[in-house]
Amino acid sequence: MSDRSLSRLDLNLLVSLDALLTERSVTRAAERLRLSQPALSASLARLRAHFNDPILARQGNTYELTPLASRLAEHTGSALDAARRVFESQAEWDPSESTREFAVYGSDYAFATIGRRVSILAAERAPGVRFRFLLHNPQIVDDAATRLRSADGMLMPHGFLDGLPYTDLWTDGWVIVAADDNPAADHPLSMDDLAALPWVFTYQSRSAFTSATRQIQQLGIEPRVEVVVESFLSLPGFVAGTRRLGLVQAGLADHVRAMPGLRVLEPPFEATEIHNALWWHPVHRRDPEHEWMRGLFAEAGAALAATGEPDGVAHAPR
């Protein structure tokens, strides 16, 4: 689409399109935008003419998105967020007076560790600033370059993303979670134990995995996986009261120890360290607000690395 054609479009149409795709109803979309129904109907007519597509197709007493509209829905929210960021930008930015919201993707492990620390720092220095921590999934990670145009960052270890700028944060290790009444937990675990006992994995696909579980396979063991859960904090609940084993980051060891019926053990192999980082899109490089946010994460990462345990790794009792 040429710049000349784009200049003829009304940005308000993007707002209307987002509401229509979300609500799938002219009436509800009008209520959401606090517009009259005829006004939003007129916007829908312009959108239909522009795309040469109905956008909303009647199915009985309801409306469904057309195939094109379904594709548009994947991009409209991001485009609207990006436009909002453009017009919210300021030549000078005072964090103590700002009400900006930062959106950061990550796992529940990342939120429970560095995300929590960053939120505390932000509350002390910029009480009006808000963080929105969004759980990622394999599809979001695979599409990181596009997602990070509108989001502010993604908390991910090295080894999954490339071609994007990043800020290194802290290094962590791995521990094994077992039930208190699991006989294997009464002695230091062996590689034979890892092969014989069932497992709970966090993520298990070609593009979504953890470095430690991949390492076990590289060491010649194919774990017998009974449960796959896309959450590190909920993994211990699937281990308690069973013969299963699970791997979580050492930074969550205290969280696991606080849960009844569980024990934290050291792996019987030299587990690959986790080098955690904040990844972001180059469009944010010179954004003073984004620079401030990156500084918060760097400060929180340094605090995690200085917890008194080498490289942030908690050594579990045998």
mmCIF file of C-alpha atoms in Angstrom, residues 76-295:
data_model
loop_
_atom_site.group_PDB
_atom_site.id
_atom_site.type_symbol
_atom_site.label_atom_id
_atom_site.label_comp_id
_atom_site.label_asym_id
_atom_site.label_seq_id
_atom_site.Cartn_x
_atom_site.Cartn_y
_atom_site.Cartn_z
ATOM 1 C CA THR A 76 -5.240 -5.209 14.447
ATOM 2 C CA GLY A 77 -4.553 -5.133 18.180
ATOM 3 C CA SER A 78 -0.798 -4.930 17.618
ATOM 4 C CA ALA A 79 -1.225 -2.194 15.020
ATOM 5 C CA LEU A 80 -3.448 -0.199 17.371
ATOM 6 C CA ASP A 81 -0.961 -0.582 20.223
ATOM 7 C CA ALA A 82 1.860 0.576 17.958
ATOM 8 C CA ALA A 83 -0.126 3.620 16.833
ATOM 9 C CA ARG A 84 -0.966 4.424 20.434
ATOM 10 C CA ARG A 85 2.704 4.311 21.377
ATOM 11 C CA VAL A 86 3.604 6.697 18.558
ATOM 12 C CA PHE A 87 1.177 9.345 19.731
ATOM 13 C CA GLU A 88 1.956 8.845 23.417
ATOM 14 C CA SER A 89 5.688 9.466 22.884
ATOM 15 C CA GLN A 90 7.116 12.598 24.454
ATOM 16 C CA ALA A 91 10.311 14.607 23.858
ATOM 17 C CA GLU A 92 11.002 14.572 27.586
ATOM 18 C CA TRP A 93 9.770 11.866 29.911
ATOM 19 C CA ASP A 94 9.494 11.980 33.676
ATOM 20 C CA PRO A 95 8.838 8.480 35.029
ATOM 21 C CA SER A 96 7.548 9.860 38.336
ATOM 22 C CA GLU A 97 4.665 11.523 36.477
ATOM 23 C CA SER A 98 4.069 8.907 33.785
ATOM 24 C CA THR A 99 1.085 6.599 33.475
ATOM 25 C CA ARG A 100 2.609 4.452 30.739
ATOM 26 C CA GLU A 101 1.943 0.727 30.641
ATOM 27 C CA PHE A 102 4.788 -1.624 29.693
ATOM 28 C CA ALA A 103 3.823 -4.998 28.207
ATOM 29 C CA VAL A 104 6.308 -7.837 28.688
ATOM 30 C CA TYR A 105 5.965 -11.482 27.608
ATOM 31 C CA GLY A 106 7.474 -14.302 29.641
ATOM 32 C CA SER A 107 6.926 -17.464 31.653
ATOM 33 C CA ASP A 108 5.523 -17.658 35.164
ATOM 34 C CA TYR A 109 9.097 -18.381 36.338
ATOM 35 C CA ALA A 110 10.292 -15.076 34.859
ATOM 36 C CA PHE A 111 7.391 -13.184 36.429
ATOM 37 C CA ALA A 112 7.892 -14.760 39.858
ATOM 38 C CA THR A 113 11.580 -13.868 39.877
ATOM 39 C CA ILE A 114 12.634 -10.778 37.972
ATOM 40 C CA GLY A 115 9.136 -9.540 37.111
ATOM 41 C CA ARG A 116 8.251 -9.261 40.786
ATOM 42 C CA ARG A 117 11.450 -7.314 41.534
ATOM 43 C CA VAL A 118 10.920 -4.951 38.612
ATOM 44 C CA SER A 119 7.355 -4.201 39.718
ATOM 45 C CA ILE A 120 8.613 -3.261 43.191
ATOM 46 C CA LEU A 121 11.295 -0.935 41.793
ATOM 47 C CA ALA A 122 8.775 0.699 39.463
ATOM 48 C CA ALA A 123 6.261 1.247 42.281
ATOM 49 C CA GLU A 124 8.930 3.067 44.302
ATOM 50 C CA ARG A 125 10.106 5.345 41.489
ATOM 51 C CA ALA A 126 7.151 5.726 39.151
ATOM 52 C CA PRO A 127 3.891 4.988 40.993
ATOM 53 C CA GLY A 128 1.779 5.799 37.924
ATOM 54 C CA VAL A 129 3.581 3.344 35.658
ATOM 55 C CA ARG A 130 1.990 -0.064 35.167
ATOM 56 C CA PHE A 131 3.408 -3.373 33.977
ATOM 57 C CA ARG A 132 1.354 -5.925 32.094
ATOM 58 C CA PHE A 133 3.060 -9.336 32.261
ATOM 59 C CA LEU A 134 1.743 -11.613 29.516
ATOM 60 C CA LEU A 135 2.327 -15.370 29.443
ATOM 61 C CA HIS A 136 3.995 -16.406 26.228
ATOM 62 C CA ASN A 137 3.419 -19.650 24.338
ATOM 63 C CA PRO A 138 5.309 -21.401 21.520
ATOM 64 C CA GLN A 139 3.387 -19.483 18.857
ATOM 65 C CA ILE A 140 4.224 -16.110 20.425
ATOM 66 C CA VAL A 141 7.904 -17.031 20.781
ATOM 67 C CA ASP A 142 8.043 -18.180 17.137
ATOM 68 C CA ASP A 143 6.568 -14.808 16.112
ATOM 69 C CA ALA A 144 8.690 -12.763 18.532
ATOM 70 C CA ALA A 145 9.998 -10.266 15.963
ATOM 71 C CA THR A 146 6.450 -9.243 15.070
ATOM 72 C CA ARG A 147 5.057 -9.353 18.607
ATOM 73 C CA LEU A 148 7.846 -7.159 19.948
ATOM 74 C CA ARG A 149 6.963 -4.328 17.598
ATOM 75 C CA SER A 150 4.020 -3.539 19.852
ATOM 76 C CA ALA A 151 5.070 -5.177 23.142
ATOM 77 C CA ASP A 152 8.002 -3.855 25.154
ATOM 78 C CA GLY A 153 9.941 -7.026 25.765
ATOM 79 C CA MET A 154 10.133 -10.781 26.117
ATOM 80 C CA LEU A 155 11.847 -12.549 29.014
ATOM 81 C CA MET A 156 13.576 -15.600 27.531
ATOM 82 C CA PRO A 157 16.820 -17.492 28.081
ATOM 83 C CA HIS A 158 19.410 -17.406 25.342
ATOM 84 C CA GLY A 159 19.022 -20.146 22.760
ATOM 85 C CA PHE A 160 15.473 -19.472 21.545
ATOM 86 C CA LEU A 161 15.603 -16.039 19.874
ATOM 87 C CA ASP A 162 18.096 -14.417 17.543
ATOM 88 C CA GLY A 163 18.422 -11.280 15.459
ATOM 89 C CA LEU A 164 16.944 -9.099 18.211
ATOM 90 C CA PRO A 165 18.677 -6.796 20.723
ATOM 91 C CA TYR A 166 18.733 -8.016 24.304
ATOM 92 C CA THR A 167 19.766 -7.078 27.817
ATOM 93 C CA ASP A 168 21.440 -9.854 29.820
ATOM 94 C CA LEU A 169 19.880 -10.238 33.261
ATOM 95 C CA TRP A 170 21.050 -13.126 35.446
ATOM 96 C CA THR A 171 22.151 -16.755 35.359
ATOM 97 C CA ASP A 172 20.249 -19.580 36.995
ATOM 98 C CA GLY A 173 20.529 -23.357 37.283
ATOM 99 C CA TRP A 174 18.252 -26.392 37.490
ATOM 100 C CA VAL A 175 16.986 -28.552 40.356
ATOM 101 C CA ILE A 176 14.861 -31.692 40.369
ATOM 102 C CA VAL A 177 11.544 -31.843 42.217
ATOM 103 C CA ALA A 178 10.413 -35.137 43.792
ATOM 104 C CA ALA A 179 7.747 -36.176 46.284
ATOM 105 C CA ASP A 180 8.830 -36.668 49.891
ATOM 106 C CA ASP A 181 7.607 -40.270 49.823
ATOM 107 C CA ASN A 182 9.383 -41.101 46.567
ATOM 108 C CA PRO A 183 11.989 -43.770 47.517
ATOM 109 C CA ALA A 184 14.389 -42.366 44.921
ATOM 110 C CA ALA A 185 14.562 -39.109 46.886
ATOM 111 C CA ASP A 186 16.151 -40.873 49.869
ATOM 112 C CA HIS A 187 19.528 -40.974 48.128
ATOM 113 C CA PRO A 188 21.366 -38.863 45.548
ATOM 114 C CA LEU A 189 19.650 -39.356 42.209
ATOM 115 C CA SER A 190 21.412 -41.387 39.521
ATOM 116 C CA MET A 191 21.086 -41.358 35.746
ATOM 117 C CA ASP A 192 19.343 -44.746 36.076
ATOM 118 C CA ASP A 193 16.703 -43.060 38.256
ATOM 119 C CA LEU A 194 16.098 -40.467 35.531
ATOM 120 C CA ALA A 195 15.555 -43.243 33.000
ATOM 121 C CA ALA A 196 13.339 -45.420 35.215
ATOM 122 C CA LEU A 197 10.996 -42.872 36.823
ATOM 123 C CA PRO A 198 8.113 -41.014 35.123
ATOM 124 C CA TRP A 199 8.367 -37.278 34.479
ATOM 125 C CA VAL A 200 6.465 -34.016 34.375
ATOM 126 C CA PHE A 201 7.827 -31.739 31.633
ATOM 127 C CA THR A 202 7.290 -28.054 31.071
ATOM 128 C CA TYR A 203 6.798 -27.717 27.329
ATOM 129 C CA GLN A 204 7.629 -30.535 24.946
ATOM 130 C CA SER A 205 7.684 -29.830 21.249
ATOM 131 C CA ARG A 206 10.169 -29.236 18.457
ATOM 132 C CA SER A 207 10.400 -25.500 19.207
ATOM 133 C CA ALA A 208 9.375 -25.396 22.887
ATOM 134 C CA PHE A 209 11.515 -27.173 25.448
ATOM 135 C CA THR A 210 13.845 -26.513 28.359
ATOM 136 C CA SER A 211 17.605 -26.803 28.062
ATOM 137 C CA ALA A 212 17.800 -29.334 30.917
ATOM 138 C CA THR A 213 15.232 -31.745 29.491
ATOM 139 C CA ARG A 214 16.881 -31.514 26.078
ATOM 140 C CA GLN A 215 20.221 -32.212 27.777
ATOM 141 C CA ILE A 216 18.863 -35.376 29.413
ATOM 142 C CA GLN A 217 17.937 -36.649 25.961
ATOM 143 C CA GLN A 218 21.350 -35.715 24.605
ATOM 144 C CA LEU A 219 22.880 -37.805 27.394
ATOM 145 C CA GLY A 220 21.119 -40.859 25.963
ATOM 146 C CA ILE A 221 17.994 -40.989 28.131
ATOM 147 C CA GLU A 222 14.474 -40.774 26.715
ATOM 148 C CA PRO A 223 12.357 -39.737 29.724
ATOM 149 C CA ARG A 224 8.969 -41.359 30.190
ATOM 150 C CA VAL A 225 6.766 -38.246 30.228
ATOM 151 C CA GLU A 226 3.354 -38.632 31.903
ATOM 152 C CA VAL A 227 2.382 -34.940 32.054
ATOM 153 C CA VAL A 228 3.274 -31.843 30.039
ATOM 154 C CA VAL A 229 2.351 -28.490 31.566
ATOM 155 C CA GLU A 230 3.194 -25.036 30.214
ATOM 156 C CA SER A 231 3.886 -23.629 33.676
ATOM 157 C CA PHE A 232 6.868 -23.911 35.997
ATOM 158 C CA LEU A 233 4.998 -22.833 39.133
ATOM 159 C CA SER A 234 2.296 -25.468 38.714
ATOM 160 C CA LEU A 235 4.719 -28.312 37.917
ATOM 161 C CA PRO A 236 5.323 -29.278 41.591
ATOM 162 C CA GLY A 237 1.612 -29.962 42.037
ATOM 163 C CA PHE A 238 1.848 -32.692 39.396
ATOM 164 C CA VAL A 239 4.827 -34.249 41.214
ATOM 165 C CA ALA A 240 3.446 -34.325 44.778
ATOM 166 C CA GLY A 241 2.145 -37.718 45.845
ATOM 167 C CA THR A 242 3.556 -39.511 42.786
ATOM 168 C CA ARG A 243 6.765 -41.211 41.671
ATOM 169 C CA ARG A 244 7.276 -38.480 39.058
ATOM 170 C CA LEU A 245 10.251 -36.175 38.738
ATOM 171 C CA GLY A 246 10.246 -32.634 37.420
ATOM 172 C CA LEU A 247 12.822 -29.962 36.595
ATOM 173 C CA VAL A 248 12.469 -26.340 37.650
ATOM 174 C CA GLN A 249 14.870 -23.437 37.817
ATOM 175 C CA ALA A 250 16.944 -23.132 40.995
ATOM 176 C CA GLY A 251 15.407 -19.699 41.509
ATOM 177 C CA LEU A 252 12.119 -21.467 42.295
ATOM 178 C CA ALA A 253 13.652 -23.907 44.799
ATOM 179 C CA ASP A 254 12.409 -21.979 47.844
ATOM 180 C CA HIS A 255 8.932 -21.843 46.328
ATOM 181 C CA VAL A 256 8.970 -25.639 45.964
ATOM 182 C CA ARG A 257 10.330 -26.217 49.474
ATOM 183 C CA ALA A 258 7.450 -24.195 50.881
ATOM 184 C CA MET A 259 4.960 -26.647 49.373
ATOM 185 C CA PRO A 260 4.074 -29.690 51.480
ATOM 186 C CA GLY A 261 5.135 -33.146 50.413
ATOM 187 C CA LEU A 262 7.952 -32.102 48.083
ATOM 188 C CA ARG A 263 11.721 -32.276 48.077
ATOM 189 C CA VAL A 264 14.346 -30.436 46.001
ATOM 190 C CA LEU A 265 17.314 -32.467 44.710
ATOM 191 C CA GLU A 266 20.406 -31.826 42.650
ATOM 192 C CA PRO A 267 20.539 -33.339 39.147
ATOM 193 C CA PRO A 268 23.014 -36.212 38.705
ATOM 194 C CA PHE A 269 24.594 -34.383 35.739
ATOM 195 C CA GLU A 270 26.138 -30.966 35.106
ATOM 196 C CA ALA A 271 23.007 -29.122 34.025
ATOM 197 C CA THR A 272 23.441 -26.386 31.441
ATOM 198 C CA GLU A 273 23.070 -22.962 33.027
ATOM 199 C CA ILE A 274 20.180 -20.686 32.097
ATOM 200 C CA HIS A 275 21.286 -17.277 30.834
ATOM 201 C CA ASN A 276 18.180 -15.138 31.182
ATOM 202 C CA ALA A 277 17.718 -12.018 29.079
ATOM 203 C CA LEU A 278 15.188 -9.344 28.157
ATOM 204 C CA TRP A 279 14.662 -9.282 24.377
ATOM 205 C CA TRP A 280 13.217 -6.282 22.583
ATOM 206 C CA HIS A 281 12.682 -4.857 19.108
ATOM 207 C CA PRO A 282 15.125 -2.357 17.538
ATOM 208 C CA VAL A 283 12.295 0.183 17.129
ATOM 209 C CA HIS A 284 12.538 0.773 20.898
ATOM 210 C CA ARG A 285 16.296 1.399 20.925
ATOM 211 C CA ARG A 286 16.166 5.201 21.355
ATOM 212 C CA ASP A 287 12.884 5.390 23.242
ATOM 213 C CA PRO A 288 13.735 7.050 26.609
ATOM 214 C CA GLU A 289 10.799 5.342 28.309
ATOM 215 C CA HIS A 290 11.939 1.956 27.043
ATOM 216 C CA GLU A 291 15.532 2.703 28.093
ATOM 217 C CA TRP A 292 14.254 3.394 31.615
ATOM 218 C CA MET A 293 12.384 0.099 31.640
ATOM 219 C CA ARG A 294 15.458 -1.799 30.420
ATOM 220 C CA GLY A 295 17.441 -0.160 33.194
#
